[in-house]
């Protein structure tokens, strides 16, 4: 990839001529045939990979409506192209890829890879439309895990109980490297984009999908011109094991709160912290002020009640509940927010921001005994079951003998064993920056599944590693050239938050990174939907004055400190 970008007017002129060239020559129907697609396969794009031309399928889909918080709602026609490839020398290996092709008249010289969530490497039809909406080819992969619906966890262990390293590397970064490398050349071939014409490549994903985007930026500086990622599931060793921290605190303290008691504490937290940002709007926009000012002890004895709930997909029925908030519950919540500490009192990992739901603290209701017991967090338990115990289990049955130190040991083991594949926090992005790449990274400030501080920590790691010795002002300005982080007030994990319903969401983040890359439109703030249309760029923080009439993004060293943690339990740096 050339280091200098064409200027905006040149790019616009090229775009115009490209659109004219293709729209004059072909329709969506013309390019949506197996023969046309098979002839466009980039057979030599990836060394060691054999693409099977006989596997090509195409189908023309008309009037498809795509709706998501990750892109504006849109109705369009597209061609669904799928094919398969295998890695030479690996038995029983078959990777399926799917590309959605826009009508040639809609094509704007762009390719967009999309990622998955949880243990999934794609998001089915819910993410891939973003490519078409952006005027590009959208791509997704099945990682070689079987089909587009099969997840990595299902193939993580081989029959003899050893780690499936091929699948682990594919999940870690290899499948996305191949998806984009093939996708970019395929796009050129399908739309007749010459080698001398710039084809822009982008990535969009949230959660595990966010990690997948970073896996490319950190390893392949030329892969994407821009990525729009939310709440990345990076720092995998800590991230996955940390889901068990809430459970171990409960087990250690011998207290399992009811769902209603937790919800009551959360509601009181939101009500109490909402105004601290200067505007009473039901949204905790400054969870740092909440952490520092909340009167938790004052909640003890407050009455709560909830109606019986039928239970449903993934949750069991619960009876009508009422009671008063106990001192035990408050002690539990205080420990939860303080983060995991080892038996020497050293901090191992940090927690979620106050105001978010207490998902990792959820206990299970036992109707027989009419009591609340340990419910092992699935995300944490499956990681330990598969990759540490190697038991081919779906979750750990219990946490017998598991202590805070055990959690730390599991994190250390995970880092040492899988860190190069899954940690995804390599902090030196010098080559990506030099290649002109841009990152828009956002994170819900009330995320209950990946701590908001996790994204702040990585941004700060990059700043400190790349701009060592520079002042905060200088290094922040240098970061602004290529990597911008925005916290999203009130937002939950890669989704809006039903408990703070008027909160914003950065629905147009992919278009924002495209405009930054192609037009040089630098995003000072990120646009949000809902009641807050301006998302501040880290380290700036939102604050309202004039009874909530006036919003500004302010400097706040106290806020930056509140999101910074010394993970003194580890001897190696944890980026
Ligand atoms: C690409 O070029 C070929 C050969 O000229 C032509 O048949 C095809 O329609 C073109 N494709 C597009 C999308 O314009
Ligand atoms: C396209 O879909 C919309 C709603 O999904 C429907 O109202 C409309 O009639 C459809 N148009 C065509 C041409 O099928
Ligand atoms: C795309 O095509 C593949 C292969 O035929 C099919 O399995 C998949 O369901 C199609 N996807 C959509 C959204 O039509
Ligand atoms: C487990 O099975 C895989 C695949 O058959 C094989 O390559 C590997 O050597 C086996 N490992 C052990 C310890 O048996
Ligand atoms: C918490 O607030 C929600 C509204 O956001 C309400 O529906 C729910 O009943 C409240 N829960 C408790 C325990 O008060
Ligand atoms: C809750 O506290 C109130 C006083 O604030 C008391 O009257 C009531 O009995 C308590 N309820 C329970 C279930 O302990
Ligand atoms: C529920 O409680 C009953 C009675 O104490 C006990 O026998 C049973 O094991 C419990 N079930 C679970 C899933 O813990
Ligand atoms: C827990 O530790 C005790 C004492 O070391 C041991 O007897 C017991 O088997 C352990 N339980 C589990 C489930 O590992
Ligand atoms: C809001 O703040 C801006 C700049 O900080 C100021 O110019 C403006 O007058 C303020 N508006 C109100 C209504 O106070
Ligand atoms: C924040 O800290 C930096 C040094 O870390 C200092 O230069 C700056 O003046 C401080 N800003 C405020 C508002 O206190
Ligand atoms: Ca507020």
XYZ file of C-alpha atoms and ligand atoms in Angstrom:
716
model
C 0.000 0.000 0.000
C 1.390 3.361 -0.935
C 2.124 5.658 1.967
C 0.659 8.777 0.452
C -3.064 9.053 0.002
C -4.573 10.756 -3.023
C -6.055 14.112 -2.088
C -9.777 14.316 -1.570
C -10.560 15.860 -4.953
C -8.536 13.195 -6.748
C -10.339 10.473 -4.818
C -13.687 12.022 -5.655
C -12.785 12.225 -9.323
C -11.626 8.614 -9.323
C -14.806 7.566 -7.577
C -16.941 9.332 -10.128
C -15.155 7.761 -13.058
C -15.319 4.334 -11.408
C -19.065 4.646 -10.860
C -19.605 5.778 -14.417
C -17.420 2.997 -15.786
C -19.226 0.173 -14.000
C -22.756 1.487 -14.180
C -22.375 1.811 -17.899
C -21.332 -1.782 -18.281
C -23.170 -4.114 -15.929
C -26.235 -4.624 -13.763
C -26.498 -6.526 -10.482
C -28.069 -9.385 -12.419
C -25.097 -9.481 -14.787
C -22.540 -9.914 -12.013
C -24.711 -12.241 -9.904
C -24.107 -15.407 -11.885
C -21.936 -18.301 -10.780
C -19.968 -18.055 -14.019
C -19.185 -14.356 -13.566
C -18.278 -14.869 -9.900
C -16.176 -17.972 -10.567
C -14.190 -16.062 -13.171
C -13.525 -13.329 -10.584
C -12.173 -15.639 -7.850
C -8.747 -14.411 -6.681
C -7.135 -17.842 -6.814
C -3.654 -16.620 -5.868
C -4.624 -14.035 -3.256
C -3.474 -16.062 -0.241
C -0.461 -18.347 -0.261
C -1.212 -21.920 0.793
C -4.923 -21.585 0.172
C -6.917 -23.347 -2.541
C -10.229 -21.777 -3.511
C -12.744 -24.245 -4.944
C -14.427 -22.709 -8.039
C -17.093 -25.434 -7.952
C -18.234 -24.234 -4.540
C -19.449 -20.864 -5.836
C -23.112 -20.010 -5.197
C -24.846 -16.767 -6.088
C -28.338 -15.542 -5.406
C -29.899 -12.206 -6.140
C -31.867 -10.826 -3.205
C -34.176 -7.885 -3.800
C -35.758 -5.367 -1.487
C -33.825 -6.509 1.585
C -34.306 -4.292 4.640
C -31.433 -4.109 7.105
C -31.977 -2.602 10.521
C -29.410 -2.297 13.317
C -27.921 0.143 15.790
C -24.702 -0.200 13.782
C -25.915 1.410 10.558
C -28.825 3.473 9.281
C -31.852 1.425 8.250
C -31.726 0.732 4.557
C -33.555 -1.269 1.889
C -31.541 -2.549 -1.069
C -30.901 -5.306 -3.595
C -27.733 -7.360 -3.356
C -26.039 -10.470 -4.658
C -25.231 -13.130 -2.050
C -21.977 -14.771 -3.173
C -20.513 -17.672 -1.231
C -17.634 -20.036 -1.853
C -15.239 -22.242 0.068
C -11.494 -22.678 0.310
C -9.117 -24.980 2.119
C -5.597 -24.777 3.518
C -3.208 -26.983 1.620
C -1.967 -29.897 3.705
C -4.609 -29.688 6.419
C -7.101 -32.536 6.501
C -10.865 -31.999 6.591
C -10.373 -28.283 6.238
C -13.067 -26.164 4.618
C -13.648 -22.457 5.171
C -16.805 -20.782 3.885
C -16.856 -17.103 3.038
C -19.829 -14.965 2.113
C -19.719 -11.664 0.281
C -22.643 -9.361 -0.356
C -22.263 -7.463 -3.616
C -23.938 -4.131 -4.293
C -25.387 -3.214 -7.685
C -22.531 -1.851 -9.831
C -24.236 1.552 -9.861
C -24.073 1.663 -6.038
C -20.454 0.542 -5.797
C -18.091 3.191 -4.409
C -14.729 1.406 -4.503
C -15.005 -0.037 -1.025
C -14.671 -3.388 0.688
C -15.916 -3.978 4.279
C -15.178 -7.011 6.492
C -17.530 -7.736 9.386
C -17.024 -9.712 12.579
C -18.833 -11.750 15.186
C -19.634 -11.716 18.914
C -19.116 -14.052 21.872
C -17.702 -17.263 20.390
C -19.042 -16.480 16.915
C -16.768 -15.196 14.167
C -19.606 -13.634 12.172
C -22.941 -12.045 12.997
C -24.995 -13.665 10.274
C -27.121 -11.212 8.363
C -27.034 -8.580 11.093
C -23.590 -7.047 10.361
C -22.750 -7.828 6.750
C -25.325 -5.354 5.297
C -23.091 -2.520 6.541
C -20.835 -3.112 3.527
C -23.642 -2.568 1.021
C -24.923 0.467 2.924
C -21.415 1.932 2.713
C -21.321 1.371 -1.050
C -19.002 -1.581 -0.851
C -18.768 -5.338 -0.864
C -19.458 -6.768 2.604
C -17.691 -9.903 3.824
C -17.969 -12.517 6.561
C -16.359 -15.877 7.286
C -17.269 -19.086 9.088
C -13.656 -19.508 10.227
C -13.700 -23.116 9.030
C -15.838 -24.096 12.038
C -18.430 -25.950 9.906
C -21.044 -23.485 8.710
C -21.859 -19.808 9.162
C -23.908 -20.809 12.215
C -21.150 -22.813 13.909
C -19.081 -21.174 16.623
C -15.458 -21.550 17.617
C -16.334 -23.049 21.035
C -17.913 -26.037 19.272
C -14.636 -27.020 17.620
C -12.116 -25.703 20.142
C -11.048 -29.161 21.314
C -10.123 -32.132 19.154
C -11.557 -35.568 19.825
C -8.524 -36.527 21.883
C -9.064 -33.552 24.181
C -6.234 -31.390 22.892
C -6.574 -27.806 21.742
C -7.584 -27.380 18.112
C -4.783 -24.989 17.270
C -5.804 -24.547 13.644
C -9.255 -23.352 14.730
C -7.714 -21.221 17.479
C -5.408 -19.432 15.046
C -8.300 -19.011 12.631
C -10.455 -17.469 15.370
C -7.581 -15.398 16.696
C -6.711 -13.599 13.453
C -6.025 -15.877 10.481
C -9.596 -16.243 9.191
C -10.084 -12.488 9.119
C -6.760 -12.009 7.390
C -7.885 -14.411 4.674
C -11.432 -13.018 4.458
C -10.164 -9.496 3.795
C -7.243 -10.462 1.566
C -9.520 -12.559 -0.634
C -12.371 -10.055 -0.360
C -10.321 -7.104 -1.551
C -8.962 -8.841 -4.645
C -12.354 -10.391 -5.370
C -13.906 -6.913 -5.246
C -11.348 -5.584 -7.721
C -12.001 -8.486 -10.057
C -15.799 -8.284 -9.829
C -16.026 -4.526 -10.412
C -13.041 -4.115 -12.728
C -11.084 -1.932 -10.295
C -7.615 -1.633 -11.795
C -4.461 -2.151 -9.744
C -3.631 1.527 -10.053
C -6.971 2.579 -8.578
C -7.269 2.792 -4.825
C -9.765 0.335 -3.348
C -10.662 1.399 0.194
C -10.951 -1.352 2.781
C -12.776 -1.120 6.100
C -13.828 -3.225 9.031
C -16.778 -3.028 11.413
C -17.474 -5.109 14.513
C -18.353 -4.978 18.215
C -17.346 -7.104 21.226
C -15.550 -10.210 19.852
C -16.049 -8.500 16.496
C -14.170 -5.506 17.885
C -11.301 -7.760 18.906
C -11.240 -9.282 15.431
C -10.836 -5.813 13.917
C -7.921 -5.042 16.220
C -6.360 -8.435 15.392
C -5.848 -7.137 11.850
C -4.750 -3.595 12.659
C -2.078 -4.897 15.043
C -0.662 -7.506 12.644
C -1.395 -6.287 9.112
C -0.977 -2.526 8.908
C -2.123 -2.436 5.262
C -5.199 -4.609 5.720
C -7.734 -1.840 6.367
C -7.771 1.888 5.723
C -10.159 2.310 8.606
C -11.977 0.328 11.277
C -15.040 1.183 13.367
C -15.018 -1.021 16.443
C -16.983 -1.121 19.675
C -16.222 -2.656 23.087
C -13.521 -5.038 21.835
C -13.203 -8.366 23.664
C -9.445 -7.987 23.719
C -7.047 -8.740 26.596
C -8.742 -12.118 26.260
C -6.973 -13.895 29.150
C -8.184 -11.355 31.686
C -11.457 -10.606 29.928
C -12.792 -14.177 29.856
C -11.639 -15.297 33.302
C -12.825 -12.025 34.843
C -16.424 -13.020 34.110
C -16.006 -15.355 37.115
C -14.868 -12.640 39.511
C -18.412 -11.776 40.611
C -19.165 -15.448 41.288
C -16.026 -15.930 43.381
C -16.766 -12.806 45.424
C -20.244 -14.225 46.123
C -18.829 -17.610 47.037
C -16.159 -16.078 49.267
C -18.631 -13.799 51.025
C -21.313 -16.521 51.120
C -24.005 -14.201 49.818
C -26.135 -14.689 46.712
C -28.355 -11.672 46.071
C -31.789 -11.983 44.510
C -32.296 -10.548 41.041
C -34.640 -7.952 42.527
C -32.148 -6.776 45.130
C -29.499 -6.263 42.449
C -31.921 -4.415 40.217
C -32.944 -2.194 43.102
C -29.313 -1.295 43.825
C -28.755 -0.525 40.153
C -31.885 1.641 39.967
C -30.851 3.588 43.059
C -27.356 4.023 41.588
C -28.760 5.414 38.349
C -31.152 7.764 40.142
C -28.434 9.005 42.456
C -25.697 9.443 39.820
C -27.758 10.729 36.902
C -27.579 14.414 37.966
C -23.817 14.372 38.663
C -23.081 15.039 34.981
C -25.108 18.269 35.162
C -28.230 17.005 33.433
C -31.014 14.906 34.940
C -32.041 12.823 31.965
C -32.006 9.246 33.243
C -28.478 8.735 31.873
C -25.326 8.285 33.962
C -22.941 10.088 31.627
C -20.198 10.410 34.228
C -19.810 7.020 35.868
C -16.446 8.204 37.236
C -18.236 10.822 39.359
C -20.699 8.095 40.332
C -17.911 5.824 41.552
C -16.416 8.627 43.635
C -19.622 10.104 45.078
C -22.207 7.355 45.431
C -23.502 6.741 48.958
C -23.752 2.954 48.827
C -24.203 2.527 52.581
C -27.233 4.789 52.424
C -29.019 2.108 50.394
C -29.045 -0.433 53.233
C -32.588 -1.081 54.449
C -34.311 0.460 51.430
C -37.314 -1.605 50.397
C -37.573 -3.286 47.002
C -40.131 -5.419 45.214
C -40.514 -7.151 41.877
C -43.388 -9.145 40.371
C -42.965 -12.820 39.507
C -41.341 -13.341 36.122
C -42.064 -16.245 33.815
C -38.487 -16.702 32.692
C -37.672 -17.359 29.117
C -34.812 -17.879 26.751
C -31.733 -18.304 28.968
C -33.378 -17.232 32.221
C -35.366 -19.243 34.707
C -38.667 -18.261 36.280
C -38.452 -16.149 39.409
C -41.059 -15.662 42.130
C -42.464 -12.346 43.295
C -39.785 -10.819 45.480
C -39.730 -8.198 48.152
C -37.378 -7.215 50.877
C -34.959 -4.572 52.019
C -31.462 -4.087 50.671
C -29.034 -5.831 53.006
C -25.634 -4.759 54.234
C -24.271 -8.003 52.716
C -25.477 -7.000 49.268
C -23.813 -3.609 49.581
C -20.535 -5.216 50.702
C -20.764 -7.508 47.689
C -21.350 -4.659 45.234
C -18.521 -2.644 46.760
C -16.115 -5.569 46.250
C -17.435 -6.138 42.720
C -16.741 -2.554 41.671
C -13.337 -2.570 43.370
C -12.218 -5.335 41.001
C -10.418 -8.648 41.462
C -7.604 -8.629 44.028
C -5.272 -11.493 44.859
C -4.625 -12.705 48.406
C -1.770 -10.188 48.732
C -4.199 -7.386 47.998
C -2.736 -6.623 44.571
C -5.163 -5.590 41.889
C -5.615 -8.309 39.254
C -8.328 -6.765 37.098
C -10.882 -3.979 37.074
C -14.648 -4.030 36.971
C -17.616 -2.477 35.231
C -18.768 1.098 35.792
C -21.468 1.807 38.402
C -24.938 2.097 36.907
C -24.529 -0.916 34.624
C -26.475 -4.126 35.206
C -24.850 -6.665 37.559
C -24.820 -9.438 34.976
C -21.808 -11.345 36.353
C -23.395 -11.305 39.822
C -26.637 -12.928 38.725
C -27.504 -15.855 40.983
C -29.821 -18.743 40.117
C -33.210 -19.266 41.722
C -33.815 -22.793 43.012
C -37.568 -23.351 43.178
C -37.208 -26.529 45.263
C -35.305 -24.857 48.074
C -36.777 -21.402 47.349
C -33.310 -19.940 47.589
C -30.706 -18.222 45.427
C -27.487 -20.053 44.601
C -24.340 -19.752 42.553
C -24.889 -19.503 38.778
C -21.501 -19.798 37.087
C -21.028 -17.149 34.405
C -21.069 -18.958 31.065
C -18.543 -16.815 29.226
C -15.937 -17.307 31.956
C -16.831 -20.916 32.697
C -16.674 -22.087 29.098
C -13.233 -20.531 28.613
C -11.887 -22.356 31.668
C -13.702 -25.567 30.781
C -12.354 -25.666 27.249
C -8.948 -24.013 27.313
C -7.654 -24.577 30.836
C -9.294 -27.815 32.036
C -9.785 -29.062 28.428
C -12.897 -30.958 29.443
C -15.103 -30.330 26.419
C -17.645 -28.856 28.791
C -20.192 -26.225 28.142
C -19.665 -24.563 31.501
C -18.026 -25.316 34.838
C -20.536 -27.126 37.094
C -19.368 -25.205 40.166
C -16.476 -23.143 41.482
C -15.452 -25.466 44.323
C -12.050 -24.451 45.689
C -11.775 -21.573 43.233
C -10.311 -18.524 44.956
C -9.225 -15.053 43.847
C -5.711 -16.467 43.424
C -7.066 -19.260 41.199
C -8.592 -16.640 38.914
C -5.265 -14.840 38.729
C -3.447 -18.112 37.949
C -5.961 -18.863 35.192
C -5.290 -15.434 33.717
C -1.522 -15.929 33.852
C -1.847 -19.380 32.275
C -4.156 -18.029 29.567
C -1.763 -15.200 28.732
C 1.246 -17.512 28.591
C -0.517 -20.175 26.534
C -2.778 -18.228 24.197
C -1.600 -14.637 24.519
C -0.001 -14.327 21.081
C -3.224 -15.501 19.444
C -6.031 -14.044 21.507
C -4.769 -11.259 23.766
C -4.926 -8.727 20.897
C -3.482 -5.802 22.842
C -0.216 -5.311 20.939
C 0.249 -1.593 21.516
C 2.699 -0.460 18.821
C 0.614 0.709 15.864
C 3.430 2.642 14.197
C 3.123 0.864 10.857
C -0.657 1.203 10.759
C -0.350 4.909 11.492
C 2.339 5.287 8.822
C 0.080 3.533 6.310
C -2.537 6.209 6.946
C -4.961 3.915 8.794
C -7.700 5.333 11.047
C -9.531 3.809 14.008
C -12.825 4.807 15.542
C -13.227 2.897 18.772
C -16.172 3.314 21.128
C -17.360 1.663 24.308
C -20.634 1.873 26.250
C -19.941 3.504 29.593
C -22.472 1.155 31.220
C -21.175 -2.023 29.596
C -21.868 -5.036 31.848
C -19.788 -7.598 29.922
C -16.548 -5.891 28.927
C -15.370 -3.236 31.360
C -15.309 0.252 29.823
C -11.906 0.696 31.458
C -10.617 -2.097 29.200
C -10.842 0.143 26.141
C -9.403 3.098 28.027
C -6.474 0.942 29.131
C -5.612 -0.089 25.577
C -5.858 3.467 24.242
C -3.569 4.599 27.074
C -1.163 1.709 26.368
C -0.859 2.748 22.730
C -0.333 6.368 23.757
C 2.368 5.490 26.270
C 4.187 2.999 24.038
C 4.123 5.060 20.853
C 4.614 8.526 22.284
C 6.786 7.801 25.286
C 8.154 10.911 26.946
C 5.650 13.276 25.373
C 3.286 15.326 27.474
C -0.340 14.278 27.773
C -1.297 17.098 25.438
C 1.305 16.223 22.787
C 0.705 12.494 22.868
C -3.077 12.905 22.840
C -2.784 15.127 19.776
C -0.593 12.470 18.144
C -3.189 9.794 18.940
C -5.889 12.002 17.448
C -4.174 11.697 14.061
C -5.143 8.051 13.728
C -6.904 6.535 16.744
C -9.876 8.059 18.532
C -11.793 6.557 21.449
C -15.299 7.644 22.461
C -17.216 6.509 25.536
C -20.957 6.235 24.979
C -22.999 7.572 27.934
C -25.462 5.062 29.367
C -24.887 2.484 26.637
C -24.720 -1.204 27.543
C -22.709 -3.968 25.829
C -22.791 -3.288 22.081
C -26.395 -2.228 22.554
C -28.620 0.415 23.993
C -29.444 0.099 27.667
C -33.110 -0.548 28.556
C -32.524 0.969 32.001
C -31.216 4.241 30.512
C -33.479 4.274 27.480
C -32.750 7.743 26.120
C -29.020 7.165 25.863
C -27.143 7.694 22.614
C -25.605 5.207 20.195
C -23.010 5.884 17.466
C -25.025 4.427 14.625
C -23.000 6.022 11.806
C -19.496 5.192 13.056
C -18.488 3.304 9.880
C -19.482 6.241 7.661
C -17.591 8.532 10.027
C -14.362 6.568 9.607
C -14.924 6.462 5.822
C -15.282 10.249 5.727
C -12.142 10.587 7.851
C -10.132 8.301 5.549
C -11.431 9.465 2.177
C -12.334 13.109 2.749
C -10.138 14.038 5.681
C -13.206 14.907 7.786
C -11.773 14.606 11.280
C -14.353 13.513 13.883
C -13.951 15.818 16.890
C -16.923 14.157 18.491
C -18.956 11.165 17.399
C -22.596 11.570 16.433
C -25.065 9.748 18.655
C -28.720 8.876 18.301
C -31.141 9.485 21.180
C -31.062 12.432 23.556
C -27.297 12.969 23.449
C -26.047 13.729 19.957
C -22.427 14.456 20.874
C -20.056 11.785 22.183
C -16.829 13.144 23.641
C -13.444 11.927 22.502
C -11.275 10.450 25.221
C -9.730 11.842 27.399
C -12.369 14.590 27.221
C -15.508 13.970 29.269
C -19.080 15.248 29.012
C -20.364 17.836 31.440
C -23.561 19.874 31.290
C -24.042 23.388 32.661
C -27.007 25.773 32.785
C -29.351 23.163 34.228
C -28.479 20.724 31.504
C -28.862 23.187 28.631
C -25.227 23.353 27.615
C -22.980 20.358 27.002
C -19.195 20.562 26.768
C -16.434 17.995 26.517
C -14.112 18.941 29.359
C -10.652 17.935 30.525
C -10.831 16.021 33.775
C -7.730 14.519 35.262
C -9.799 12.993 38.040
C -11.876 11.185 35.471
C -8.817 9.886 33.636
C -7.417 8.653 36.950
C -10.699 6.966 37.765
C -10.414 4.861 34.609
C -6.718 4.005 35.151
C -5.673 0.958 37.125
C -2.332 -0.360 38.312
C -2.611 -4.116 37.746
C 0.131 -4.786 40.262
C -0.666 -8.508 40.525
C 1.104 -9.146 37.199
C 4.872 -8.938 36.841
C 4.705 -8.427 33.076
C 3.083 -5.395 31.499
C -0.598 -5.904 30.773
C -1.355 -3.595 27.851
C -15.916 -5.921 -16.106
O -15.359 -6.067 -17.356
C -15.886 -7.161 -18.100
C -15.096 -7.283 -19.378
O -15.029 -6.045 -19.986
C -17.359 -6.912 -18.354
O -17.927 -8.022 -19.027
C -18.065 -6.750 -17.025
O -19.429 -6.443 -17.203
C -17.411 -5.668 -16.206
N -18.009 -5.655 -14.880
C -18.549 -4.583 -14.342
C -19.093 -4.702 -12.947
O -18.583 -3.536 -14.931
C -40.133 -3.969 -0.253
O -40.295 -4.258 1.129
C -41.179 -3.395 1.790
C -41.161 -3.713 3.279
O -40.228 -4.687 3.586
C -42.556 -3.545 1.193
O -43.417 -2.649 1.821
C -42.506 -3.252 -0.303
O -43.755 -3.517 -0.891
C -41.466 -4.112 -0.976
N -41.316 -3.694 -2.363
C -41.190 -4.558 -3.358
C -41.000 -3.954 -4.720
O -41.238 -5.748 -3.189
C -26.406 -16.838 1.006
O -26.121 -18.013 0.298
C -25.795 -19.129 1.098
C -25.408 -20.269 0.201
O -26.427 -20.559 -0.684
C -26.985 -19.478 1.967
O -26.633 -20.532 2.827
C -27.346 -18.271 2.806
O -28.513 -18.535 3.543
C -27.586 -17.075 1.913
N -27.768 -15.917 2.766
C -28.778 -15.084 2.593
C -28.898 -13.998 3.599
O -29.573 -15.173 1.691
C -4.745 -35.401 18.955
O -5.356 -35.494 17.695
C -4.747 -34.696 16.684
C -5.584 -34.811 15.415
O -5.849 -36.126 15.130
C -3.303 -35.164 16.486
O -2.690 -34.351 15.505
C -2.575 -35.011 17.798
O -1.270 -35.487 17.659
C -3.284 -35.771 18.890
N -2.642 -35.441 20.163
C -2.422 -36.361 21.097
C -1.732 -35.889 22.322
O -2.754 -37.501 20.950
C -35.862 -0.640 38.131
O -36.234 0.337 37.174
C -36.998 -0.196 36.088
C -37.265 0.948 35.131
O -36.063 1.364 34.536
C -38.271 -0.777 36.600
O -38.983 -1.360 35.536
C -37.976 -1.844 37.644
O -39.161 -2.303 38.215
C -37.088 -1.280 38.740
N -36.675 -2.364 39.625
C -36.774 -2.302 40.928
C -36.329 -3.490 41.693
O -37.163 -1.317 41.504
C -38.013 -3.288 55.509
O -37.751 -2.152 56.289
C -38.927 -1.550 56.810
C -38.512 -0.303 57.527
O -37.825 0.540 56.658
C -39.596 -2.498 57.728
O -40.833 -1.942 58.192
C -39.913 -3.783 57.011
O -40.415 -4.737 57.895
C -38.680 -4.339 56.352
N -39.081 -5.451 55.511
C -38.462 -6.600 55.511
C -38.986 -7.654 54.559
O -37.499 -6.821 56.218
C -32.203 -27.097 44.700
O -32.467 -27.323 46.062
C -32.701 -28.684 46.363
C -33.187 -28.752 47.837
O -32.256 -28.130 48.673
C -31.414 -29.450 46.129
O -31.611 -30.819 46.419
C -31.039 -29.301 44.671
O -29.781 -29.903 44.449
C -30.943 -27.836 44.288
N -30.785 -27.733 42.847
C -29.747 -27.155 42.302
C -29.732 -27.098 40.799
O -28.843 -26.673 42.954
C -11.292 -29.008 47.222
O -10.184 -29.093 48.093
C -10.287 -30.119 49.047
C -9.119 -30.003 50.001
O -7.925 -29.819 49.291
C -10.318 -31.468 48.329
O -10.490 -32.497 49.254
C -11.502 -31.476 47.372
O -11.491 -32.658 46.605
C -11.451 -30.285 46.424
N -12.661 -30.247 45.646
C -12.640 -30.094 44.315
C -13.969 -30.101 43.632
O -11.620 -29.960 43.686
C -22.963 27.382 26.156
O -21.538 27.408 26.168
C -20.985 28.169 25.132
C -19.471 28.019 25.150
O -19.046 27.353 26.275
C -21.417 29.616 25.267
O -20.910 30.361 24.208
C -22.935 29.684 25.266
O -23.354 31.015 25.526
C -23.514 28.774 26.310
N -24.949 28.733 26.162
C -25.755 28.910 27.189
C -27.239 28.793 26.891
O -25.353 29.128 28.287
C -4.021 17.399 34.112
O -2.750 16.815 34.308
C -1.763 17.294 33.405
C -0.486 16.544 33.686
O -0.749 15.175 33.758
C -1.568 18.789 33.612
O -0.647 19.261 32.653
C -2.891 19.502 33.434
O -2.755 20.868 33.734
C -3.953 18.911 34.321
N -5.230 19.514 33.969
C -6.091 19.911 34.872
C -7.376 20.507 34.357
O -5.891 19.815 36.070
Ca -27.440 12.559 33.445
